[in-house]
Coordinates of C-alpha atoms and ligand atoms in Angstrom, one line a residue:
M1 CA 0.0 0.0 0.0
R2 CA 2.7 2.4 1.0
R3 CA 4.8 1.5 -2.0
I4 CA 1.9 2.1 -4.4
F5 CA 1.2 5.5 -2.8
F6 CA 4.8 6.4 -3.0
N7 CA 5.1 5.4 -6.7
I8 CA 2.0 7.5 -7.5
L9 CA 3.6 10.5 -5.8
K10 CA 6.6 10.3 -8.1
T11 CA 4.4 10.7 -11.2
L12 CA 2.8 13.9 -9.9
D13 CA 4.0 17.5 -10.1
P14 CA 6.5 17.8 -7.2
E15 CA 4.5 20.5 -5.3
V16 CA 1.2 18.6 -5.7
A17 CA 2.9 15.5 -4.5
H18 CA 4.3 17.4 -1.5
N19 CA 1.0 18.8 -0.5
L20 CA -0.6 15.4 -0.8
T21 CA 2.1 13.9 1.4
I22 CA 1.5 16.5 4.1
N23 CA -2.2 15.8 4.0
V24 CA -1.6 12.0 4.4
L25 CA 0.8 12.7 7.2
K26 CA -1.9 14.7 9.0
L27 CA -4.1 11.6 9.2
P28 CA -4.0 9.8 12.5
N29 CA -1.0 7.4 12.6
P30 CA -0.3 7.3 8.8
F31 CA 2.3 4.7 7.8
I32 CA 3.6 4.0 11.3
E33 CA 7.1 2.5 11.1
S34 CA 8.5 0.0 13.5
N35 CA 10.5 2.9 15.0
N36 CA 13.6 1.3 16.5
D37 CA 16.2 3.5 18.0
F38 CA 19.7 2.3 18.7
P39 CA 21.5 3.4 22.0
I40 CA 24.7 4.0 20.0
L41 CA 23.0 6.8 18.0
S42 CA 21.7 8.7 21.0
N43 CA 23.5 11.9 22.0
D44 CA 23.0 14.8 24.5
I45 CA 24.0 18.0 22.8
N46 CA 23.9 21.4 24.5
G47 CA 21.3 20.2 27.0
L48 CA 19.0 18.5 24.3
S49 CA 18.5 14.8 24.1
F50 CA 18.6 13.3 20.6
K51 CA 17.4 9.7 20.2
N52 CA 19.3 9.7 16.9
P53 CA 21.1 12.3 14.8
I54 CA 18.8 12.2 11.8
G55 CA 16.6 15.3 11.3
M56 CA 14.0 16.4 8.9
A57 CA 15.4 19.5 7.1
A58 CA 13.6 22.8 6.9
G59 CA 11.2 23.3 4.0
F60 CA 9.3 20.0 4.3
D61 CA 7.0 20.9 7.1
K62 CA 6.8 24.7 6.5
N63 CA 3.7 25.2 8.6
A64 CA 4.6 22.8 11.5
E65 CA 1.6 20.6 10.5
V66 CA 3.1 17.1 10.8
I67 CA 5.6 17.2 13.6
N68 CA 4.3 14.1 15.4
S69 CA 4.1 12.0 12.2
L70 CA 7.7 12.9 11.4
F71 CA 8.8 11.7 14.9
N72 CA 6.8 8.5 14.2
L73 CA 8.7 8.0 11.0
G74 CA 11.9 7.8 13.1
F75 CA 13.4 11.2 12.9
G76 CA 15.4 12.2 16.0
F77 CA 14.4 15.9 15.4
T78 CA 12.5 18.0 12.9
E79 CA 12.9 21.6 11.9
C80 CA 9.7 23.3 10.9
G81 CA 9.6 26.4 8.6
T82 CA 10.9 28.6 7.2
V83 CA 8.1 30.7 8.8
T84 CA 7.7 34.4 8.2
P85 CA 5.8 36.9 10.3
R86 CA 2.9 37.3 7.8
P87 CA 1.5 34.5 5.5
Q88 CA 3.1 34.6 2.1
F89 CA 2.3 32.9 -1.2
G90 CA 5.8 32.7 -2.5
N91 CA 6.9 32.8 -6.1
V92 CA 4.7 31.9 -9.1
K93 CA 4.2 28.3 -9.9
P94 CA 5.7 26.0 -11.2
R95 CA 8.5 26.6 -8.7
V96 CA 9.7 23.1 -7.7
F97 CA 11.4 20.8 -10.2
R98 CA 12.4 17.1 -9.8
L99 CA 15.7 16.3 -11.5
A100 CA 15.2 12.5 -11.4
S101 CA 18.3 11.7 -13.4
D102 CA 20.5 13.8 -11.1
K103 CA 18.7 12.7 -7.9
A104 CA 18.2 16.4 -7.2
I105 CA 15.5 19.1 -6.8
I106 CA 15.6 22.7 -7.9
N107 CA 13.2 24.9 -5.9
R108 CA 12.4 28.6 -6.0
L109 CA 9.5 28.5 -3.6
G110 CA 10.3 31.8 -1.9
F111 CA 9.1 31.1 1.7
N112 CA 5.5 30.1 1.0
N113 CA 3.9 29.6 4.4
N114 CA 0.8 30.4 6.5
G115 CA 2.6 32.9 8.8
I116 CA 3.7 32.7 12.5
E117 CA 0.3 32.7 14.2
K118 CA -0.8 29.4 12.6
F119 CA 2.7 28.0 13.0
L120 CA 2.6 28.5 16.8
T121 CA -0.8 26.9 17.1
N122 CA 0.5 23.9 15.3
M123 CA 3.8 23.8 17.2
S124 CA 1.9 23.6 20.5
K125 CA 0.5 20.2 19.4
S126 CA 3.9 18.5 19.4
N127 CA 4.0 15.3 21.5
K128 CA 7.6 16.1 22.3
N129 CA 8.7 12.7 21.0
G130 CA 11.8 14.3 19.5
V131 CA 13.7 17.6 19.4
L132 CA 11.8 20.4 17.7
G133 CA 13.4 23.3 15.8
A134 CA 11.8 26.4 14.2
N135 CA 13.4 27.9 11.2
I136 CA 12.7 31.7 10.8
G137 CA 13.0 34.2 7.9
P138 CA 11.7 37.6 6.9
N139 CA 8.7 38.4 4.6
K140 CA 9.9 39.4 1.2
D141 CA 8.2 42.8 1.3
T142 CA 9.4 43.6 4.9
E143 CA 10.6 47.1 5.7
N144 CA 13.3 45.7 7.9
F145 CA 14.8 42.1 7.8
V146 CA 16.3 42.3 11.3
D147 CA 13.0 43.3 12.9
D148 CA 11.3 40.3 11.3
Y149 CA 13.9 37.9 12.8
I150 CA 13.6 39.6 16.2
N151 CA 9.8 39.4 16.2
L152 CA 9.8 35.8 15.2
Y153 CA 12.4 34.7 17.7
T154 CA 10.4 36.3 20.5
K155 CA 7.4 34.4 19.4
V156 CA 8.8 30.9 18.7
V157 CA 11.1 30.7 21.6
D158 CA 8.6 29.2 24.0
Y159 CA 7.5 26.5 21.5
S160 CA 10.7 25.1 20.1
D161 CA 13.9 23.6 21.4
Y162 CA 16.0 25.6 19.1
V163 CA 15.6 28.4 16.6
T164 CA 17.3 28.5 13.2
V165 CA 18.0 31.8 11.7
N166 CA 17.8 31.3 7.9
V167 CA 20.0 33.8 6.1
S168 CA 20.8 31.5 3.2
S169 CA 17.7 30.8 1.1
P170 CA 18.5 31.9 -2.5
N171 CA 14.8 32.5 -3.3
T172 CA 14.1 35.7 -1.4
K173 CA 15.7 38.7 -3.0
N174 CA 18.6 40.1 -1.1
L175 CA 18.3 37.5 1.7
R176 CA 21.8 36.1 1.3
E177 CA 23.2 39.6 1.6
I178 CA 22.4 39.3 5.4
Q179 CA 25.4 37.1 5.5
E180 CA 27.6 40.2 4.7
H181 CA 29.6 41.4 7.7
D182 CA 27.8 44.5 8.8
T183 CA 24.2 43.2 8.5
L184 CA 25.1 39.9 10.1
N185 CA 26.9 41.7 12.9
T186 CA 23.7 43.7 13.6
L187 CA 21.4 40.7 13.3
L188 CA 23.4 38.4 15.6
S189 CA 24.2 41.2 18.1
E190 CA 20.5 42.1 18.4
L191 CA 19.4 38.4 18.7
S192 CA 22.0 37.6 21.4
Q193 CA 21.0 40.8 23.3
L194 CA 17.3 39.8 23.0
R195 CA 18.1 36.3 24.3
E196 CA 19.9 37.8 27.2
N197 CA 17.0 40.2 28.0
M198 CA 14.5 37.4 27.7
K199 CA 16.6 35.3 30.1
T200 CA 16.3 32.3 27.9
Q201 CA 18.9 29.7 27.1
K202 CA 17.1 28.8 23.9
K203 CA 19.5 27.8 21.2
I204 CA 20.2 30.0 18.2
I205 CA 21.5 28.2 15.1
L206 CA 22.6 29.9 11.9
K207 CA 21.9 28.3 8.5
I208 CA 24.4 29.3 5.9
D209 CA 24.8 28.8 2.1
P210 CA 27.3 26.6 0.3
D211 CA 28.3 29.2 -2.3
S212 CA 30.7 31.5 -0.4
T213 CA 34.5 31.7 0.0
K214 CA 36.6 30.4 2.9
Q215 CA 37.3 34.1 3.9
H216 CA 33.6 34.6 4.1
Y217 CA 33.0 31.5 6.3
S218 CA 35.8 32.7 8.6
M219 CA 34.1 36.0 9.0
I220 CA 30.8 34.3 9.8
L221 CA 32.6 32.1 12.3
N222 CA 34.1 35.1 14.0
L223 CA 30.7 36.7 14.5
V224 CA 29.1 33.4 15.6
Q225 CA 31.8 33.1 18.3
K226 CA 31.5 36.7 19.3
Y227 CA 27.8 36.5 19.9
K228 CA 27.8 33.0 21.3
I229 CA 25.6 31.6 18.6
D230 CA 25.1 27.9 19.4
G231 CA 25.7 26.3 16.1
I232 CA 25.7 26.3 12.3
I233 CA 23.7 24.4 9.8
A234 CA 25.8 23.7 6.7
T235 CA 24.2 24.1 4.2
N236 CA 21.2 25.4 2.4
T237 CA 20.7 24.8 -1.4
T238 CA 23.3 25.9 -4.0
I239 CA 22.8 28.4 -6.8
S240 CA 25.8 26.9 -8.6
R241 CA 25.2 24.4 -11.4
P242 CA 27.6 21.5 -11.2
Q243 CA 28.9 20.7 -14.7
D244 CA 27.7 17.1 -14.8
L245 CA 23.9 17.8 -14.4
M246 CA 21.9 15.9 -17.0
D247 CA 18.3 16.5 -16.3
E248 CA 16.1 18.6 -18.7
Y249 CA 15.3 21.0 -15.7
K250 CA 18.9 21.7 -14.8
D251 CA 18.8 25.3 -15.9
E252 CA 15.6 26.2 -14.0
E253 CA 16.3 29.1 -11.6
G254 CA 16.5 28.3 -7.9
G255 CA 18.5 26.3 -5.4
I256 CA 19.7 22.8 -6.0
S257 CA 19.5 20.2 -3.3
G258 CA 20.2 16.4 -3.3
Q259 CA 23.1 14.5 -4.7
P260 CA 24.8 17.4 -6.6
L261 CA 25.0 19.4 -3.4
K262 CA 26.7 16.7 -1.4
E263 CA 30.4 17.5 -2.1
L264 CA 29.9 21.2 -1.8
S265 CA 28.1 21.1 1.5
N266 CA 30.7 18.6 2.9
K267 CA 33.5 21.0 2.0
V268 CA 31.9 23.8 4.0
L269 CA 31.2 21.5 6.9
S270 CA 34.8 20.2 6.9
F271 CA 36.1 23.8 6.8
L272 CA 33.9 24.9 9.7
S273 CA 34.9 21.9 11.8
K274 CA 38.6 22.4 11.3
E275 CA 38.5 26.1 12.0
T276 CA 36.6 25.6 15.3
N277 CA 38.6 22.5 16.4
G278 CA 35.3 20.7 16.7
E279 CA 34.1 23.1 19.4
L280 CA 31.0 24.5 17.6
L281 CA 27.9 22.4 17.1
L282 CA 27.6 21.7 13.4
I283 CA 24.6 20.2 11.6
G284 CA 25.4 18.7 8.3
V285 CA 22.8 18.8 5.5
G286 CA 23.0 18.4 1.7
G287 CA 22.8 15.2 -0.4
I288 CA 22.3 12.6 2.2
S289 CA 20.7 9.5 0.8
N290 CA 22.2 6.6 2.9
A291 CA 24.0 5.7 6.1
K292 CA 27.4 6.1 4.5
D293 CA 26.6 9.7 3.6
V294 CA 25.5 10.4 7.2
Y295 CA 28.7 8.7 8.5
T296 CA 30.8 10.9 6.2
K297 CA 29.2 14.1 7.6
I298 CA 29.7 12.8 11.2
K299 CA 33.3 12.1 10.6
L300 CA 33.8 15.5 9.0
G301 CA 32.4 17.2 12.1
A302 CA 28.6 17.1 12.2
S303 CA 27.1 16.1 15.5
L304 CA 23.7 16.0 13.8
V305 CA 22.5 15.8 10.2
Q306 CA 19.3 16.6 8.2
L307 CA 17.9 15.5 4.9
Y308 CA 15.1 16.3 2.6
T309 CA 15.6 15.6 -1.2
A310 CA 16.5 11.9 -0.9
L311 CA 13.3 11.3 1.0
T312 CA 11.2 12.3 -2.0
F313 CA 13.1 9.7 -4.1
N314 CA 13.4 6.9 -1.6
G315 CA 10.4 7.1 0.7
P316 CA 10.2 7.3 4.5
Q317 CA 11.5 3.7 5.1
M318 CA 15.0 5.1 4.4
I319 CA 15.1 6.7 7.9
N320 CA 15.0 3.5 9.8
K321 CA 17.3 1.8 7.3
I322 CA 19.8 4.6 7.7
K323 CA 19.7 4.3 11.5
K324 CA 20.2 0.5 11.4
E325 CA 23.1 0.7 9.0
L326 CA 24.7 3.7 10.7
S327 CA 24.8 1.9 14.0
L328 CA 26.4 -1.1 12.3
L329 CA 29.0 1.2 10.7
L330 CA 29.9 2.7 14.0
Q331 CA 30.1 -0.6 15.8
S332 CA 32.3 -2.1 13.1
D333 CA 34.7 0.8 13.6
G334 CA 34.8 0.1 17.3
Y335 CA 32.8 3.1 18.5
K336 CA 30.6 2.9 21.6
S337 CA 28.8 6.1 20.9
I338 CA 28.2 8.3 17.9
S339 CA 29.7 11.3 19.7
D340 CA 33.1 9.6 19.6
A341 CA 33.1 9.6 15.8
V342 CA 32.3 13.3 15.4
G343 CA 35.1 15.1 13.5
I344 CA 37.4 12.1 13.7
I345 CA 38.8 12.9 10.2
H346 CA 40.4 16.0 11.6
S347 CA 42.1 14.4 14.6
Ligands
FMN401 C1 11.5 21.9 -1.8 C2 12.5 22.5 -0.8 C3 12.1 23.5 0.0 C4 13.0 24.0 1.0 N1 12.6 25.0 1.8 C5 13.5 25.4 2.8 C6 13.1 26.4 3.7 O1 12.0 26.9 3.7 N2 14.1 26.8 4.6 C7 15.3 26.3 4.7 O2 16.1 26.7 5.5 N3 15.7 25.4 3.8 C8 14.8 24.9 2.9 N4 15.2 23.9 2.0 C9 16.6 23.4 2.1 C10 16.7 22.2 2.9 O3 16.4 22.4 4.2 C11 18.2 21.6 2.8 O4 19.1 22.6 3.4 C12 18.6 21.3 1.4 O5 17.6 20.8 0.7 C13 19.8 20.3 1.4 O6 19.4 19.0 1.9 P1 19.0 17.8 0.9 O7 20.1 17.7 -0.1 O8 19.0 16.6 1.8 O9 17.7 18.1 0.3 C14 14.3 23.4 1.0 C15 14.7 22.4 0.2 C16 13.7 21.9 -0.7 C17 14.1 20.7 -1.6

């Protein structure tokens, strides 16, 4: 039954398939998996308990509608959003393209979502069966990007375990410019001040792009350390177009995710880990489709990982398969806990 449903999805327009999937996941107990967790995969990070390191990446559950179903499918954590202050339609359709022959997606959705108020109502229904993140971003017609992040942080902080500040989506005009020194300095300084004023320890994570230079990443790291930001997600989608793309949709505008992003995001992850001597929490995302891909990111310095695109090609059973195979890979290398393997390539 599940296989039939999944094969039908792959024949539909990607955005229609996505909306249908969300609706199915809203049903009571859809496609419950035998959700085994393996003690070797559990990890306590910055005061949060992760049953396993596999997270649902932002963009899948933009409106926080299917949190509990994602926990049921075996994810150790899920990141809802990107949510903006006001509801937003996003760019004109079609705006998501499946590059089947490249195992990739190009999207230029542009933060389509129902706005923060509905998001909070949905978040409050979490059964807390995993760690919950909220990914925030500005409305495209906002007067002031920084104010939007501040407002959103103030609102989501009581509902989520961590808050991701998304400054790296390529589909909102000028958003990536927030990663420039002066604007990022203002944003992170205001956020850390706000957190202090609110007397909350709630984690702030910065999500960055894969298309910058090493100098740029070093500058970002300096600011992250200066303002005690808790971690970095590496990375969002790429606006570059790897030479070997084959699919007819390869020249569509937008960000590429999936297989062609893997090497690029791994390079960024590795650089960040080396520069910080493994002392900053890093979440690796980009091109994960199996346990080996996860293990590579862990060894490069990620304590946690996220995925999205491969799920649309392989189906939700891949989550439990990855967990099982990852625990075997760790055991066969003699590790007692996943935390011992983090960043091992650099030691
Ligand atoms: C259709 C789609 C929508 C996305 N929307 C968001 C988003 O709203 N916010 C965000 O931070 N990342 C978004 N992403 C990026 C993913 O979170 C992730 O960083 C990227 O897809 C790389 O992971 P993957 O190769 O496993 O897909 C989106 C990705 C896809 C494919």
